[in-house]
Tab-separated table of N, CA and C in Angstrom:
chain	number	residue	atom	x	y	z
A	211	UNK	N	-73.717	-50.852	69.294
A	211	UNK	CA	-73.824	-51.339	67.936
A	211	UNK	C	-72.696	-50.810	67.067
A	212	UNK	N	-72.156	-49.663	67.395
A	212	UNK	CA	-71.059	-49.111	66.632
A	212	UNK	C	-71.402	-47.891	65.814
A	213	UNK	N	-72.620	-47.392	65.943
A	213	UNK	CA	-73.029	-46.187	65.218
A	213	UNK	C	-72.383	-44.979	65.889
A	214	UNK	N	-71.907	-44.039	65.075
A	214	UNK	CA	-71.338	-42.812	65.636
A	214	UNK	C	-72.397	-42.062	66.438
A	215	UNK	N	-71.938	-41.338	67.456
A	215	UNK	CA	-72.878	-40.592	68.299
A	215	UNK	C	-73.662	-39.557	67.506
A	216	UNK	N	-73.048	-39.013	66.488
A	216	UNK	CA	-73.748	-38.007	65.683
A	216	UNK	C	-74.906	-38.613	64.890
A	217	UNK	N	-74.848	-39.917	64.651
A	217	UNK	CA	-75.895	-40.611	63.897
A	217	UNK	C	-76.796	-41.466	64.788
A	218	UNK	N	-76.543	-41.468	66.081
A	218	UNK	CA	-77.287	-42.349	66.987
A	218	UNK	C	-78.770	-42.000	67.051
A	219	UNK	N	-79.095	-40.725	66.998
A	219	UNK	CA	-80.496	-40.314	67.044
A	219	UNK	C	-81.253	-40.840	65.828
A	220	UNK	N	-80.647	-40.728	64.665
A	220	UNK	CA	-81.266	-41.240	63.441
A	220	UNK	C	-81.417	-42.754	63.501
A	221	UNK	N	-80.365	-43.447	63.924
A	221	UNK	CA	-80.417	-44.906	63.994
A	221	UNK	C	-81.507	-45.367	64.959
A	222	UNK	N	-81.586	-44.750	66.114
A	222	UNK	CA	-82.616	-45.110	67.084
A	222	UNK	C	-84.013	-44.832	66.574
A	223	UNK	N	-84.165	-43.720	65.879
A	223	UNK	CA	-85.466	-43.378	65.314
A	223	UNK	C	-85.902	-44.394	64.264
A	224	UNK	N	-84.974	-44.797	63.408
A	224	UNK	CA	-85.306	-45.771	62.367
A	224	UNK	C	-85.613	-47.146	62.952
A	225	UNK	N	-84.857	-47.552	63.950
A	225	UNK	CA	-85.122	-48.840	64.595
A	225	UNK	C	-86.463	-48.796	65.318
A	226	UNK	N	-86.791	-47.675	65.932
A	226	UNK	CA	-88.098	-47.519	66.568
A	226	UNK	C	-89.233	-47.575	65.561
A	227	UNK	N	-89.046	-46.947	64.394
A	227	UNK	CA	-90.062	-47.027	63.343
A	227	UNK	C	-90.252	-48.462	62.883
A	228	UNK	N	-89.153	-49.176	62.734
A	228	UNK	CA	-89.231	-50.571	62.305
A	228	UNK	C	-90.002	-51.409	63.307
A	229	UNK	N	-89.744	-51.193	64.566
A	229	UNK	CA	-90.399	-51.977	65.611
A	229	UNK	C	-91.876	-51.625	65.733
A	230	UNK	N	-92.193	-50.349	65.729
A	230	UNK	CA	-93.573	-49.922	65.958
A	230	UNK	C	-94.444	-50.033	64.709
A	231	UNK	N	-93.891	-49.729	63.552
A	231	UNK	CA	-94.692	-49.742	62.321
A	231	UNK	C	-94.298	-50.974	61.504
A	232	UNK	N	-93.301	-50.835	60.653
A	232	UNK	CA	-92.692	-51.976	59.971
A	232	UNK	C	-91.411	-51.537	59.270
A	233	UNK	N	-90.700	-52.515	58.726
A	233	UNK	CA	-89.399	-52.236	58.132
A	233	UNK	C	-89.502	-51.415	56.849
A	234	UNK	N	-90.618	-51.517	56.141
A	234	UNK	CA	-90.758	-50.780	54.888
A	234	UNK	C	-90.830	-49.271	55.138
A	235	UNK	N	-91.551	-48.875	56.145
A	235	UNK	CA	-91.637	-47.455	56.501
A	235	UNK	C	-90.268	-46.951	56.961
A	236	UNK	N	-89.565	-47.769	57.728
A	236	UNK	CA	-88.239	-47.369	58.200
A	236	UNK	C	-87.263	-47.223	57.037
A	237	UNK	N	-87.317	-48.148	56.083
A	237	UNK	CA	-86.441	-48.029	54.915
A	237	UNK	C	-86.787	-46.801	54.081
A	238	UNK	N	-88.081	-46.480	53.971
A	238	UNK	CA	-88.469	-45.262	53.249
A	238	UNK	C	-87.929	-44.013	53.938
A	239	UNK	N	-87.938	-44.011	55.263
A	239	UNK	CA	-87.375	-42.880	56.005
A	239	UNK	C	-85.855	-42.826	55.882
A	240	UNK	N	-85.246	-43.981	55.680
A	240	UNK	CA	-83.792	-44.091	55.583
A	240	UNK	C	-83.280	-43.700	54.192
A	241	UNK	N	-84.098	-43.875	53.170
A	241	UNK	CA	-83.634	-43.682	51.790
A	241	UNK	C	-83.124	-42.271	51.477
A	242	UNK	N	-83.705	-41.187	52.015
A	242	UNK	CA	-83.121	-39.865	51.701
A	242	UNK	C	-81.679	-39.716	52.183
A	243	UNK	N	-81.327	-40.395	53.255
A	243	UNK	CA	-79.961	-40.322	53.765
A	243	UNK	C	-79.000	-41.094	52.870
A	244	UNK	N	-79.517	-42.107	52.172
A	244	UNK	CA	-78.673	-42.873	51.264
A	244	UNK	C	-78.435	-42.121	49.958
A	245	UNK	N	-79.400	-41.326	49.548
A	245	UNK	CA	-79.289	-40.606	48.280
A	245	UNK	C	-78.381	-39.391	48.385
A	246	UNK	N	-78.193	-38.881	49.586
A	246	UNK	CA	-77.310	-37.742	49.804
A	246	UNK	C	-75.951	-38.269	50.247
A	247	UNK	N	-74.966	-38.171	49.374
A	247	UNK	CA	-73.653	-38.721	49.711
A	247	UNK	C	-72.973	-37.870	50.777
A	248	UNK	N	-72.268	-38.536	51.654
A	248	UNK	CA	-71.535	-37.847	52.696
A	248	UNK	C	-72.339	-37.528	53.939
A	249	UNK	N	-73.631	-37.849	53.934
A	249	UNK	CA	-74.456	-37.561	55.102
A	249	UNK	C	-74.119	-38.504	56.246
A	250	UNK	N	-73.981	-39.786	55.922
A	250	UNK	CA	-73.691	-40.807	56.928
A	250	UNK	C	-72.412	-41.546	56.556
A	251	UNK	N	-71.746	-42.070	57.570
A	251	UNK	CA	-70.566	-42.888	57.317
A	251	UNK	C	-70.986	-44.251	56.775
A	252	UNK	N	-70.072	-44.906	56.071
A	252	UNK	CA	-70.357	-46.216	55.479
A	252	UNK	C	-70.712	-47.224	56.569
A	253	UNK	N	-70.002	-47.169	57.672
A	253	UNK	CA	-70.259	-48.092	58.779
A	253	UNK	C	-71.660	-47.883	59.336
A	254	UNK	N	-72.081	-46.652	59.483
A	254	UNK	CA	-73.417	-46.351	59.995
A	254	UNK	C	-74.487	-46.853	59.044
A	255	UNK	N	-74.284	-46.669	57.751
A	255	UNK	CA	-75.249	-47.145	56.755
A	255	UNK	C	-75.378	-48.662	56.835
A	256	UNK	N	-74.259	-49.359	56.956
A	256	UNK	CA	-74.296	-50.821	57.039
A	256	UNK	C	-75.001	-51.284	58.308
A	257	UNK	N	-74.706	-50.657	59.417
A	257	UNK	CA	-75.325	-51.055	60.682
A	257	UNK	C	-76.827	-50.829	60.640
A	258	UNK	N	-77.245	-49.673	60.160
A	258	UNK	CA	-78.681	-49.393	60.091
A	258	UNK	C	-79.356	-50.345	59.116
A	259	UNK	N	-78.707	-50.641	57.995
A	259	UNK	CA	-79.291	-51.567	57.021
A	259	UNK	C	-79.509	-52.944	57.628
A	260	UNK	N	-78.534	-53.439	58.371
A	260	UNK	CA	-78.693	-54.733	59.023
A	260	UNK	C	-79.768	-54.681	60.104
A	261	UNK	N	-79.818	-53.602	60.845
A	261	UNK	CA	-80.794	-53.496	61.934
A	261	UNK	C	-82.225	-53.439	61.411
A	262	UNK	N	-82.421	-52.881	60.231
A	262	UNK	CA	-83.768	-52.765	59.675
A	262	UNK	C	-84.192	-54.014	58.915
A	263	UNK	N	-83.255	-54.886	58.619
A	263	UNK	CA	-83.543	-56.054	57.789
A	263	UNK	C	-84.097	-57.188	58.648
A	264	UNK	N	-85.405	-57.310	58.693
A	264	UNK	CA	-86.038	-58.374	59.458
A	264	UNK	C	-87.493	-58.059	59.715
A	265	UNK	N	-88.197	-59.028	60.246
A	265	UNK	CA	-89.632	-58.880	60.478
A	265	UNK	C	-89.970	-58.755	61.960
A	266	UNK	N	-89.066	-58.209	62.736
A	266	UNK	CA	-89.302	-58.046	64.170
A	266	UNK	C	-90.089	-56.764	64.403
A	267	UNK	N	-91.413	-56.859	64.260
A	267	UNK	CA	-92.281	-55.725	64.545
A	267	UNK	C	-93.631	-56.247	65.009
A	268	UNK	N	-94.424	-55.355	65.572
A	268	UNK	CA	-95.688	-55.776	66.165
A	268	UNK	C	-96.644	-56.360	65.135
A	269	UNK	N	-96.653	-55.818	63.931
A	269	UNK	CA	-97.539	-56.324	62.888
A	269	UNK	C	-97.215	-57.754	62.499
A	270	UNK	N	-95.942	-58.049	62.329
A	270	UNK	CA	-95.535	-59.401	61.957
A	270	UNK	C	-95.827	-60.398	63.068
A	271	UNK	N	-95.599	-59.992	64.295
A	271	UNK	CA	-95.901	-60.886	65.417
A	271	UNK	C	-97.403	-61.137	65.483
A	272	UNK	N	-98.212	-60.117	65.206
A	272	UNK	CA	-99.662	-60.297	65.177
A	272	UNK	C	-100.089	-61.301	64.126
A	273	UNK	N	-99.472	-61.248	62.961
A	273	UNK	CA	-99.787	-62.200	61.893
A	273	UNK	C	-99.410	-63.614	62.317
A	274	UNK	N	-98.236	-63.775	62.896
A	274	UNK	CA	-97.783	-65.101	63.322
A	274	UNK	C	-98.675	-65.651	64.430
A	275	UNK	N	-98.992	-64.817	65.416
A	275	UNK	CA	-99.868	-65.261	66.511
A	275	UNK	C	-101.241	-65.633	65.961
A	276	UNK	N	-101.774	-64.833	65.049
A	276	UNK	CA	-103.073	-65.139	64.458
A	276	UNK	C	-103.063	-66.427	63.662
A	277	UNK	N	-102.009	-66.660	62.900
A	277	UNK	CA	-101.922	-67.882	62.095
A	277	UNK	C	-101.802	-69.116	62.977
A	278	UNK	N	-100.942	-69.063	63.981
A	278	UNK	CA	-100.790	-70.220	64.858
A	278	UNK	C	-102.026	-70.443	65.720
A	279	UNK	N	-102.696	-69.378	66.094
A	279	UNK	CA	-103.933	-69.523	66.871
A	279	UNK	C	-105.033	-70.145	66.027
A	280	UNK	N	-105.045	-69.870	64.736
A	280	UNK	CA	-106.029	-70.494	63.845
A	280	UNK	C	-105.738	-71.974	63.660
A	281	UNK	N	-104.479	-72.334	63.668
A	281	UNK	CA	-104.109	-73.742	63.526
A	281	UNK	C	-104.448	-74.515	64.792
A	282	UNK	N	-104.202	-73.916	65.937
A	282	UNK	CA	-104.444	-74.582	67.218
A	282	UNK	C	-105.207	-73.642	68.150
A	283	UNK	N	-106.537	-73.552	67.995
A	283	UNK	CA	-107.322	-72.608	68.802
A	283	UNK	C	-107.254	-72.863	70.310
A	284	UNK	N	-107.057	-74.106	70.709
A	284	UNK	CA	-107.001	-74.429	72.137
A	284	UNK	C	-105.770	-73.819	72.809
A	285	UNK	N	-104.730	-73.628	72.034
A	285	UNK	CA	-103.486	-73.105	72.605
A	285	UNK	C	-103.291	-71.618	72.326
A	286	UNK	N	-104.354	-70.942	71.903
A	286	UNK	CA	-104.262	-69.516	71.555
A	286	UNK	C	-103.731	-68.647	72.700
A	287	UNK	N	-104.186	-68.836	73.947
A	287	UNK	CA	-103.625	-68.000	75.031
A	287	UNK	C	-102.120	-68.204	75.223
A	288	UNK	N	-101.683	-69.444	75.096
A	288	UNK	CA	-100.253	-69.735	75.237
A	288	UNK	C	-99.454	-69.092	74.096
A	289	UNK	N	-100.004	-69.167	72.896
A	289	UNK	CA	-99.340	-68.569	71.735
A	289	UNK	C	-99.270	-67.053	71.889
A	290	UNK	N	-100.338	-66.446	72.367
A	290	UNK	CA	-100.364	-64.993	72.552
A	290	UNK	C	-99.334	-64.547	73.590
A	291	UNK	N	-99.162	-65.333	74.638
A	291	UNK	CA	-98.161	-64.984	75.653
A	291	UNK	C	-96.748	-65.035	75.082
A	292	UNK	N	-96.525	-65.954	74.163
A	292	UNK	CA	-95.191	-66.095	73.588
A	292	UNK	C	-94.903	-65.038	72.519
A	293	UNK	N	-95.928	-64.323	72.075
A	293	UNK	CA	-95.742	-63.330	71.023
A	293	UNK	C	-94.762	-62.236	71.395
A	294	UNK	N	-94.888	-61.678	72.585
A	294	UNK	CA	-93.967	-60.610	73.004
A	294	UNK	C	-92.552	-61.134	73.226
A	295	UNK	N	-92.453	-62.362	73.705
A	295	UNK	CA	-91.119	-62.953	73.858
A	295	UNK	C	-90.472	-63.166	72.491
A	296	UNK	N	-91.274	-63.609	71.539
A	296	UNK	CA	-90.754	-63.791	70.181
A	296	UNK	C	-90.322	-62.459	69.583
A	297	UNK	N	-91.091	-61.412	69.844
A	297	UNK	CA	-90.731	-60.077	69.355
A	297	UNK	C	-89.412	-59.619	69.972
A	298	UNK	N	-89.246	-59.832	71.252
A	298	UNK	CA	-87.998	-59.446	71.920
A	298	UNK	C	-86.814	-60.235	71.363
A	299	UNK	N	-86.993	-61.543	71.178
A	299	UNK	CA	-85.912	-62.372	70.642
A	299	UNK	C	-85.561	-61.973	69.213
A	300	UNK	N	-86.573	-61.697	68.403
A	300	UNK	CA	-86.324	-61.299	67.015
A	300	UNK	C	-85.629	-59.942	66.947
A	301	UNK	N	-86.028	-59.019	67.802
A	301	UNK	CA	-85.390	-57.700	67.828
A	301	UNK	C	-83.932	-57.824	68.253
A	302	UNK	N	-83.673	-58.610	69.280
A	302	UNK	CA	-82.287	-58.813	69.719
A	302	UNK	C	-81.449	-59.477	68.633
A	303	UNK	N	-82.046	-60.393	67.884
A	303	UNK	CA	-81.339	-61.042	66.786
A	303	UNK	C	-80.958	-60.038	65.703
A	304	UNK	N	-81.892	-59.167	65.348
A	304	UNK	CA	-81.598	-58.128	64.352
A	304	UNK	C	-80.494	-57.199	64.841
A	305	UNK	N	-80.587	-56.774	66.086
A	305	UNK	CA	-79.589	-55.851	66.622
A	305	UNK	C	-78.224	-56.514	66.749
A	306	UNK	N	-78.208	-57.817	67.063
A	306	UNK	CA	-76.939	-58.535	67.140
A	306	UNK	C	-76.301	-58.647	65.756
A	307	UNK	N	-77.109	-58.905	64.736
A	307	UNK	CA	-76.577	-58.947	63.367
A	307	UNK	C	-75.974	-57.603	62.980
A	308	UNK	N	-76.657	-56.527	63.334
A	308	UNK	CA	-76.149	-55.188	63.032
A	308	UNK	C	-74.851	-54.909	63.780
A	309	UNK	N	-74.775	-55.362	65.014
A	309	UNK	CA	-73.570	-55.156	65.815
A	309	UNK	C	-72.389	-55.916	65.229
A	310	UNK	N	-72.623	-57.155	64.816
A	310	UNK	CA	-71.550	-57.961	64.218
A	310	UNK	C	-71.090	-57.335	62.904
A	311	UNK	N	-72.032	-56.861	62.100
A	311	UNK	CA	-71.665	-56.189	60.848
A	311	UNK	C	-70.832	-54.946	61.135
A	312	UNK	N	-71.230	-54.174	62.122
A	312	UNK	CA	-70.467	-52.988	62.493
A	312	UNK	C	-69.071	-53.328	62.977
A	313	UNK	N	-68.958	-54.430	63.701
A	313	UNK	CA	-67.652	-54.866	64.189
A	313	UNK	C	-66.718	-55.190	63.027
A	314	UNK	N	-67.209	-55.985	62.076
A	314	UNK	CA	-66.356	-56.386	60.962
A	314	UNK	C	-66.044	-55.229	60.016
A	315	UNK	N	-66.976	-54.329	59.834
A	315	UNK	CA	-66.698	-53.161	58.995
A	315	UNK	C	-65.693	-52.247	59.691
A	316	UNK	N	-65.755	-52.204	61.016
A	316	UNK	CA	-64.797	-51.400	61.770
A	316	UNK	C	-63.378	-51.929	61.678
A	317	UNK	N	-63.224	-53.223	61.414
A	317	UNK	CA	-61.892	-53.808	61.275
A	317	UNK	C	-61.226	-53.422	59.961
A	318	UNK	N	-62.039	-53.122	58.971
A	318	UNK	CA	-61.484	-52.824	57.630
A	318	UNK	C	-60.823	-51.470	57.578
């Protein structure tokens, strides 16, 4: 993704919080690092911000699966099977956006 090795532990922890809990908790954990200047590089802040920006987490997938299952109860098992695939695709999309942002910031 382009995060410095010194910040990789923090970035991984925040992305894990986003995936397991939600993006709001991850942003709350991220905010003290933003308020302290010089703690993180600008590129790292941008990459983490892009990686946290999205609804790729278990709670959001549960809401989507529940809503679609209510609309079409007969297809609920099929919808539930696609939930984890949707979570994986959404997570990869978020991480790809963060990687592209890191690439372009690295060019500057």
